[in-house]
Tab-separated table of C-alpha atoms in Angstrom:
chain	number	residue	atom	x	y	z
A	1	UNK	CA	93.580	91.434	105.125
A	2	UNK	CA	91.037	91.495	101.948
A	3	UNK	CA	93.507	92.066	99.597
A	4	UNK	CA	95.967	89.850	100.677
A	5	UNK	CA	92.586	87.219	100.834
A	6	UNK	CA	91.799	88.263	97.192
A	7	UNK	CA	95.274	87.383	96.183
A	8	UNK	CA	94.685	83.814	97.839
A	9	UNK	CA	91.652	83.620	95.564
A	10	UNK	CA	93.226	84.447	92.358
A	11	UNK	CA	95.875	81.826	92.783
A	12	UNK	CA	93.201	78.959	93.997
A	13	UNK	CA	91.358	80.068	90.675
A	14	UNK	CA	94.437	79.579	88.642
A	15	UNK	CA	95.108	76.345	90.593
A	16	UNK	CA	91.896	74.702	90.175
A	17	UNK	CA	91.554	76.422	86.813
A	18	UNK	CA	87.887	77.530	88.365
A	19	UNK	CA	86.262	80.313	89.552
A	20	UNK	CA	85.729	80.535	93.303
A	21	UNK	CA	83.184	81.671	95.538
A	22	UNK	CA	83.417	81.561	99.216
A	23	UNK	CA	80.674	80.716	102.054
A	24	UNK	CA	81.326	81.017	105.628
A	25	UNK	CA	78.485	80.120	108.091
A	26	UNK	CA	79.771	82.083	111.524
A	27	UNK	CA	80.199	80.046	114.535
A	28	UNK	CA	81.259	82.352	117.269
A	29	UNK	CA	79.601	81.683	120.379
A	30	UNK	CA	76.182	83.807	120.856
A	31	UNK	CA	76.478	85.011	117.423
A	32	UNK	CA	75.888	81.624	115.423
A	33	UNK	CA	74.147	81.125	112.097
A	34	UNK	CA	73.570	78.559	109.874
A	35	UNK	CA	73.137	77.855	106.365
A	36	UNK	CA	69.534	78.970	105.113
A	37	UNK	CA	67.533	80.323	102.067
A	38	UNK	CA	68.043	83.511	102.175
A	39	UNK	CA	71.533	83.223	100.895
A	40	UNK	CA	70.279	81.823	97.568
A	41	UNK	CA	69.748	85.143	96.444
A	42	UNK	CA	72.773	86.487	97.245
A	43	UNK	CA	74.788	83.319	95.804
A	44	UNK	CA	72.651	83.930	92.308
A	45	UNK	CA	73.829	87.968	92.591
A	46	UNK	CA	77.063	86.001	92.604
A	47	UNK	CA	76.925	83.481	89.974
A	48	UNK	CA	75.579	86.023	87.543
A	49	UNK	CA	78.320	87.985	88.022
A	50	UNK	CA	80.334	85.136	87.165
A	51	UNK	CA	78.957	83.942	84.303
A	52	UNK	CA	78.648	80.359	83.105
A	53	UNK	CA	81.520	78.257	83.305
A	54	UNK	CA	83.414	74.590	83.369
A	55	UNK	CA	84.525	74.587	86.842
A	56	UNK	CA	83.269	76.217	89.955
A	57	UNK	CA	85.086	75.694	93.792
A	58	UNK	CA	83.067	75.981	96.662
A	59	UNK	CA	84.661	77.397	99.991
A	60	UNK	CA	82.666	76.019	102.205
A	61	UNK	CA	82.899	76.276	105.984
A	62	UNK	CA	79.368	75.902	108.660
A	63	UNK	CA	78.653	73.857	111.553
A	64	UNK	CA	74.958	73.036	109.181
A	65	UNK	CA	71.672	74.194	108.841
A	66	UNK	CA	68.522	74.571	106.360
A	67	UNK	CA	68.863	70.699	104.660
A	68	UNK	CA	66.494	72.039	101.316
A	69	UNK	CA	68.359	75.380	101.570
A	70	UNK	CA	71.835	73.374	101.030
A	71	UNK	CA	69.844	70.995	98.415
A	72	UNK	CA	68.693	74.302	96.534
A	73	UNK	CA	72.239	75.589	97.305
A	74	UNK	CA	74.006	72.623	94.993
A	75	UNK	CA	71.292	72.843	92.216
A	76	UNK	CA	72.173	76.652	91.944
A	77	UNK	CA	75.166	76.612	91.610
A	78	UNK	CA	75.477	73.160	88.852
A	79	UNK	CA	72.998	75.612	86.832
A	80	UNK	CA	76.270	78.164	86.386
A	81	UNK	CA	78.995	75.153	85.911
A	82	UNK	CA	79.415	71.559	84.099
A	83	UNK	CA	82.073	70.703	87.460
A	84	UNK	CA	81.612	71.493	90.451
A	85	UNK	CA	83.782	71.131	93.515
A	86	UNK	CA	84.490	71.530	97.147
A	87	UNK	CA	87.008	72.792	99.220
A	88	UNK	CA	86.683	72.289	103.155
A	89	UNK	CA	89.383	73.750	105.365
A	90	UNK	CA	87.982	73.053	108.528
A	91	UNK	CA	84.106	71.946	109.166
A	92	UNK	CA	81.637	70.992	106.562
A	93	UNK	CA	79.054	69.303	108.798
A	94	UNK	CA	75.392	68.543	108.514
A	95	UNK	CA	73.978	70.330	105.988
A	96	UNK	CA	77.409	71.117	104.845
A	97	UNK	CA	77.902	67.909	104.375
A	98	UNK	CA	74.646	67.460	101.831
A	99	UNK	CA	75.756	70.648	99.947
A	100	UNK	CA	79.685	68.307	99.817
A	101	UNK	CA	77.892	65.175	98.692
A	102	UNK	CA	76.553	67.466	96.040
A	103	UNK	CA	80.128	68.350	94.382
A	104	UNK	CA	82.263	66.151	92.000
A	105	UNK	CA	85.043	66.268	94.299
A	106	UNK	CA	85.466	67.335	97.883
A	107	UNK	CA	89.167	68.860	98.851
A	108	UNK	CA	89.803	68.549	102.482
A	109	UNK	CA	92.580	69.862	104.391
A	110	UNK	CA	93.871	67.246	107.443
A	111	UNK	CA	91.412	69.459	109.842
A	112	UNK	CA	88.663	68.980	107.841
A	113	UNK	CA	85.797	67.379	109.128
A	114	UNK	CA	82.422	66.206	107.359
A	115	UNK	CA	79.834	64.665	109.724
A	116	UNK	CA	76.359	63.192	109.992
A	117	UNK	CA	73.507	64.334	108.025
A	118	UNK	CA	70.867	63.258	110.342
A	119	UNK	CA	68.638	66.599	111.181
A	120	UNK	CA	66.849	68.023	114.138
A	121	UNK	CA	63.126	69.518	114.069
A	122	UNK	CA	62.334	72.930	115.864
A	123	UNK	CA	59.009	74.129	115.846
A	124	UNK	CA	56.690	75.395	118.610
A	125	UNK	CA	54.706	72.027	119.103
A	126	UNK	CA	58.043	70.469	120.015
A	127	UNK	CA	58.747	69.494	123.734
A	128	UNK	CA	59.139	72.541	126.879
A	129	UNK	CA	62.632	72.813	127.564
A	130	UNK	CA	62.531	71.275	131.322
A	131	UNK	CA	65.786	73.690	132.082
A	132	UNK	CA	63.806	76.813	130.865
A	133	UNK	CA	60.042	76.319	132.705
A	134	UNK	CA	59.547	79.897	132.761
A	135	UNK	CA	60.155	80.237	128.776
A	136	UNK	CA	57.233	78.641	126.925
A	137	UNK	CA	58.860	79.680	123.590
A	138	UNK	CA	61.801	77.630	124.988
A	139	UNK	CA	61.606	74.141	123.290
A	140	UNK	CA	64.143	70.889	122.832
A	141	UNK	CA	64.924	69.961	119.058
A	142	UNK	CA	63.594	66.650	118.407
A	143	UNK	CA	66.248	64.093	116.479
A	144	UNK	CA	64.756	62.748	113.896
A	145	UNK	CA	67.317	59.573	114.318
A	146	UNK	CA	66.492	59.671	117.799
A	147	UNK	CA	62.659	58.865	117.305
A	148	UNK	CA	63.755	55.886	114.813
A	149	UNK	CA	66.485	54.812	117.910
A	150	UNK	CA	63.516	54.805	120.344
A	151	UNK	CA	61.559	52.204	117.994
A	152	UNK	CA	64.746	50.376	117.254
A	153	UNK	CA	65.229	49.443	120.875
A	154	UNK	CA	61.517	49.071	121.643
A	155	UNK	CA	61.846	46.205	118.888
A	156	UNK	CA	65.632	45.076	118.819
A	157	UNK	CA	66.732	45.500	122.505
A	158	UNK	CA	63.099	44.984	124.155
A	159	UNK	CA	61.515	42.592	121.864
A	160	UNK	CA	58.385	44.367	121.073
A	161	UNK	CA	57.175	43.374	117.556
A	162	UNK	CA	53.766	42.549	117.904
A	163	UNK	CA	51.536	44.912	116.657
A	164	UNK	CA	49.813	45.850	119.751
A	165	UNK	CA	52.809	46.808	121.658
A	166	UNK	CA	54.281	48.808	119.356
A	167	UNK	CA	50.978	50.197	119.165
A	168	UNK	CA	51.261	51.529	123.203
A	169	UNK	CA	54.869	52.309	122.173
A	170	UNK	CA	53.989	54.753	119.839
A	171	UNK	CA	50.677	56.159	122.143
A	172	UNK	CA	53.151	56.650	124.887
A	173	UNK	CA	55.268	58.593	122.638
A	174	UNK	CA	52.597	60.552	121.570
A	175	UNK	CA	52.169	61.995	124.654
A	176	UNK	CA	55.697	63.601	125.046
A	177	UNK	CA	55.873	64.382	121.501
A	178	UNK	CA	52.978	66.088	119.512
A	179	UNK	CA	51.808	64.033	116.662
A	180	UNK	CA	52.583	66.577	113.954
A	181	UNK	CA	55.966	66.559	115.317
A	182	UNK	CA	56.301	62.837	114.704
A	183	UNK	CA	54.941	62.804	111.399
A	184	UNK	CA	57.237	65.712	110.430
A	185	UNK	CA	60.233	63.671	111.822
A	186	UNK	CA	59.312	60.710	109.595
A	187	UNK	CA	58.795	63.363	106.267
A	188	UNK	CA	62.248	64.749	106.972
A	189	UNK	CA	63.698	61.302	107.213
A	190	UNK	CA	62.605	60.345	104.458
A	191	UNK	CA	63.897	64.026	102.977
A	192	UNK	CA	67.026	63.703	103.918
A	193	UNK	CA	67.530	60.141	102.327
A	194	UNK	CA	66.200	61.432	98.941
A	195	UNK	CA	67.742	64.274	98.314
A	196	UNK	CA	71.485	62.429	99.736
A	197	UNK	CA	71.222	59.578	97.222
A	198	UNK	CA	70.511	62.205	94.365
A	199	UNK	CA	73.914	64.364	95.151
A	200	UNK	CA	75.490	60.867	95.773
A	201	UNK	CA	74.266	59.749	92.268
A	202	UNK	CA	76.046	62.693	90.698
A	203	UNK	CA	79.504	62.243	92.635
A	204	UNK	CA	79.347	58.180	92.343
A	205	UNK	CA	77.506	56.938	89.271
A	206	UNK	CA	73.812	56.244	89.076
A	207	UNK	CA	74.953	52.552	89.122
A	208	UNK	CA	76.370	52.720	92.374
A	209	UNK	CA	73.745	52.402	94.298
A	210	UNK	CA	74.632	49.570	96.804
A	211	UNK	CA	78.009	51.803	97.036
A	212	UNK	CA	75.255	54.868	97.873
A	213	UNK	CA	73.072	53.197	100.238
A	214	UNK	CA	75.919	52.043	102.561
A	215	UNK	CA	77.190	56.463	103.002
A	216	UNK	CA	73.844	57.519	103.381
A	217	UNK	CA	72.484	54.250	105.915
A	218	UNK	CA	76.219	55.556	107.751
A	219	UNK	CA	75.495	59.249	107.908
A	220	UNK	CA	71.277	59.077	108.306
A	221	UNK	CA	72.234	56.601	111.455
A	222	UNK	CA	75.099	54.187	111.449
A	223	UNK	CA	77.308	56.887	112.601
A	224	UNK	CA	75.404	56.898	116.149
A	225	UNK	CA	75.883	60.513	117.720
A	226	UNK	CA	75.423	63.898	115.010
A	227	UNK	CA	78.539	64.718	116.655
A	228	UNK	CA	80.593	61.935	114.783
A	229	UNK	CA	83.689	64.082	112.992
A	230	UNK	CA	84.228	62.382	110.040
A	231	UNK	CA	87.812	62.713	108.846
A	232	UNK	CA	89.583	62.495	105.259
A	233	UNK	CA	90.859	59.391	105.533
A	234	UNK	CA	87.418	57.780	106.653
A	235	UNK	CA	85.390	60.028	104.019
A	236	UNK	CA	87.939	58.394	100.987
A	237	UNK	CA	88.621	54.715	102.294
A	238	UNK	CA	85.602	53.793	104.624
A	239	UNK	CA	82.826	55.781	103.029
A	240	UNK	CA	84.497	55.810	99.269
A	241	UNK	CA	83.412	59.545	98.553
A	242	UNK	CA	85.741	61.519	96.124
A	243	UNK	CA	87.879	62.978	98.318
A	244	UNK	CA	91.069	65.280	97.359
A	245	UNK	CA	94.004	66.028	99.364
A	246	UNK	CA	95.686	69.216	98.899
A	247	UNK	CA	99.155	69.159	97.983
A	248	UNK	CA	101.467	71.303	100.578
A	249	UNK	CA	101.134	74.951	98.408
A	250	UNK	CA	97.487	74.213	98.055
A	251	UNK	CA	97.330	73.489	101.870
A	252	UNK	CA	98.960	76.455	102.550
A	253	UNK	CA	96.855	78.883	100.295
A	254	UNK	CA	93.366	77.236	101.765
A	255	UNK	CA	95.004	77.693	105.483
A	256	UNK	CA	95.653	81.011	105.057
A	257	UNK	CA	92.041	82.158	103.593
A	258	UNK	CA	90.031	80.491	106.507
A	259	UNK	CA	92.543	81.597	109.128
A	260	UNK	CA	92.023	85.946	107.877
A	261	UNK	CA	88.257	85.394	107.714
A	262	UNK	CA	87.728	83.592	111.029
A	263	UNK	CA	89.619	86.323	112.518
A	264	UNK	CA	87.585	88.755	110.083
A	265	UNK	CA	84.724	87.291	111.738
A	266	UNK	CA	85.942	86.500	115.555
A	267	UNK	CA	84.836	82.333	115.328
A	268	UNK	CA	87.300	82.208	118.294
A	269	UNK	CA	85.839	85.354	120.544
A	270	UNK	CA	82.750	84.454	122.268
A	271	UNK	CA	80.292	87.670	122.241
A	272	UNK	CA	80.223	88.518	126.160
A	273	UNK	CA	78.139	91.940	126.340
A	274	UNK	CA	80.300	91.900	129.750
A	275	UNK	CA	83.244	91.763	127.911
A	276	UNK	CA	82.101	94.315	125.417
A	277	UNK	CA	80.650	96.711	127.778
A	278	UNK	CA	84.019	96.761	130.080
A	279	UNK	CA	83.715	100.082	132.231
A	280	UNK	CA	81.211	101.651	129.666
A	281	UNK	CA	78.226	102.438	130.597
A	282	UNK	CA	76.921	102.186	126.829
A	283	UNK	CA	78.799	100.658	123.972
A	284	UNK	CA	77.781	100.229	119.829
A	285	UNK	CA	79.107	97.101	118.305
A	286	UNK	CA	78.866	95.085	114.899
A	287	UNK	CA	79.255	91.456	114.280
A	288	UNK	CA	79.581	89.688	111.057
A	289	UNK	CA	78.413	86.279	111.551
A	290	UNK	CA	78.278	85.478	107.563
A	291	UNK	CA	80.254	85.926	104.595
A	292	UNK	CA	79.365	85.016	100.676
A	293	UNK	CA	82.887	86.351	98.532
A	294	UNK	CA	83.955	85.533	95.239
A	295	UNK	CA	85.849	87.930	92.641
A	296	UNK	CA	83.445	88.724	90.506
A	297	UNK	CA	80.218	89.546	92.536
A	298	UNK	CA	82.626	91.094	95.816
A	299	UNK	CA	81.966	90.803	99.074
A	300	UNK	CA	78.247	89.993	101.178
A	301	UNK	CA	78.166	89.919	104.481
A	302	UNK	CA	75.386	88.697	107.208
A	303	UNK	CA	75.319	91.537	110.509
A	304	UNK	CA	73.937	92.274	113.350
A	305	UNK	CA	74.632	95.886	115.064
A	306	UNK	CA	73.330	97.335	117.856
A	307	UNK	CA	73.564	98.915	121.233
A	308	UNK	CA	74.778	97.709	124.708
A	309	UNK	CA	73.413	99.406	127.614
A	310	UNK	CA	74.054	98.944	131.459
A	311	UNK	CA	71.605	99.324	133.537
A	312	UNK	CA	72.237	99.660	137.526
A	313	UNK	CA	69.296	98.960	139.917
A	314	UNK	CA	69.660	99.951	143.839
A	315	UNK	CA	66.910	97.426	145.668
A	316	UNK	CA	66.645	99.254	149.007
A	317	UNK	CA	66.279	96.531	152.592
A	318	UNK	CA	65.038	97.024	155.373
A	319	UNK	CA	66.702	99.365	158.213
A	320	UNK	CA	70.333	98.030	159.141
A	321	UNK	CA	70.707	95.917	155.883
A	322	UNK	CA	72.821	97.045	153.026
A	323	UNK	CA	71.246	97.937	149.635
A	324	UNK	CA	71.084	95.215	146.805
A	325	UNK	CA	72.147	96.523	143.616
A	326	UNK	CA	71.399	94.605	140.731
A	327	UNK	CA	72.950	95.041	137.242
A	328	UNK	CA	71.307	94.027	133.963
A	329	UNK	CA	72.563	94.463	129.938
A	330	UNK	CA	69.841	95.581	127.718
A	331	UNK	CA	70.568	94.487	123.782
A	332	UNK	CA	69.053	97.171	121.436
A	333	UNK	CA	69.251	95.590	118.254
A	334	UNK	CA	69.909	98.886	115.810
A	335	UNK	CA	70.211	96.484	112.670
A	336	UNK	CA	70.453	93.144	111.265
A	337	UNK	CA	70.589	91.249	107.499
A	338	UNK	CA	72.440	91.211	104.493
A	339	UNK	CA	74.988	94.102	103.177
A	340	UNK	CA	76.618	94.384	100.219
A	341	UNK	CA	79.875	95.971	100.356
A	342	UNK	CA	82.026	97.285	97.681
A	343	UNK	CA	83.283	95.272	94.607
A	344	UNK	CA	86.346	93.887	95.248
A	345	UNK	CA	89.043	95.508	93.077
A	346	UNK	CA	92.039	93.718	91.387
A	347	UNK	CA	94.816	95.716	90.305
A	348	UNK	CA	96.682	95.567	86.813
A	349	UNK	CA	99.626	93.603	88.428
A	350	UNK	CA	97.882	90.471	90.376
A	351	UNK	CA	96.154	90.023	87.302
């Protein structure tokens, strides 16, 4: 699998006349992760190893995450590069998007999907999960587009734009949604805009900003749901972002690289300790939920090992009523962060 992979990455490199480096965010079911700042390291382990160059191509692949980590993420990397692209096979979204608004171009295969860039706040003074009333650590992400609907329709749909109501609008809030939370939501909104018309400015022209404020007013709110997929076609002719379309070999070559790591990485297994477990009473396992891979700096990977244990309970009734027996899955986490595996090794004739 790797070193067919690493043969995929040579010929991209000669393709794109680039060097390549390779970021997958996992997405299997109970295993998730998203982009965040501890990966900068790791990418600058990588970069160094590379060197600086013209061209760097970005293999990007998350469901989102950290928005300054992704922000951070771009800036790295143009530090290493004078052009710097993107190649999505499948999902760029959120914060993938922001680090794809950050690239000259953006490749994207007929799967691939950017989407809205409109975040969600988690912190502990956020709202009880109503599902989860036994969990106080258990608490709903707050939409930061969400808050600005709810005072949309309190003013467009409703009518309230007097400065009294919207007064009690924002008391009532208040009370379902700690203040700090609010005023975080309005700092990240305004975050968010920033640091999209920046990467924009790069990838459009500082003089297109009316161009600029129409992609980021569509994917701050326009777009209506952060589930909007945003397509190739759209992201070229509706939004007018830089978009690339990969000629068939090209197709072929990115198809092939995200198809070995997501089964490298099981995106389309759910982790079931049930599953895992089977008869055993006890079973290890290892997941590898990230992956950072390029040539040059080799192969980084995000797991999490540990230990599955069954555990059988007999609840004893009273006289003439059969015993209840209960069976529960304790999760002994043995391990979990960053390894760095061996350098990946080309041989004399792939070179």
């Amino acid at each position: 699998m790797l070193k067919e992979r690493i043969e995929n990455y040579q010929w991209l490199e000669e393709n794109r006349n680039s060097k390549l480096i390779v970021y997958v965010t996992g997405d299997r079911r109970n295993m998730e992760t998203q982009i965040a700042t501890d990966v900068l390291e790791y990418f600058s382990d990588h970069l160094d190893a590379i060197g600086k160059v013209e061209k760097i191509s970005l293999f990007l692949y998350t469901r989102g995450g950290d928005t300054m980590a992704a922000w951070s993420l771009v800036n790295l990397i143009r530090q290493f590069c004078n052009q710097f692209e993107i190649i999505i096979p499948s999902k760029a979204r959120s914060s993938g998007t922001i680090i794809s608004l950050g690239g000259d171009n953006i490749i994207m295969t007929k799967q691939a999907t950017l989407g809205p860039i409109d975040p969600s706040l988690n912190s502990p003074l956020n709202p009880q999960n109503p599902q989860i009333p036994n969990n106080p650590q258990a608490r709903i992400p707050v939409s930061v587009e969400s808050i600005q609907g709810f005072f949309d329709l309190a003013k467009n749909e409703l009518k309230l734009n007097d400065e009294e109501n919207l007064k009690d609008v924002l008391l009532n809030l208040s009370e379902k949604v700690h203040p700090l939370v609010l005023g975080n939501v309005y700092r990240s909104r305004t975050q968010i805009q920033m640091v999209a018309r920046k990467l924009l400015q790069k990838q459009l022209g500082a003089d297109q900003q009316e161009k600029i404020d129409k992609i980021v007013s569509f994917l701050c709110s326009d777009s209506g749901s952060h589930d909007y997929a945003i397509y190739r076609n759209e992201a070229r002719d509706e939004l007018g972002l830089s978009i690339e379309k990969p000629n068939d070999e090209q197709y072929q070559i990115i198809k092939a690289v995200f198809e070995d790591i997501r089964e490298e990485l099981k995106l389309l297994e759910p982790f079931n300790p049930n599953l895992e477990l089977g008869p055993n009473a006890t079973k290890d396992y290892s997941c590898r939920r990230v992956l950072l891979e390029s040539i040059e700096g080799g192969t980084d990977v995000y797991v999490t090992e540990g230990s599955l244990i069954k555990n059988i309970q007999t609840i004893n009734q009273q006289p003439g009523i059969p015993a209840i027996t209960r069976t529960t899955i304790e999760n002994q986490l043995n391990f979990e962060g960053w390894r760095h595996e061996e350098k990946i090794v080309i041989s004399q004739s792939n070179v």
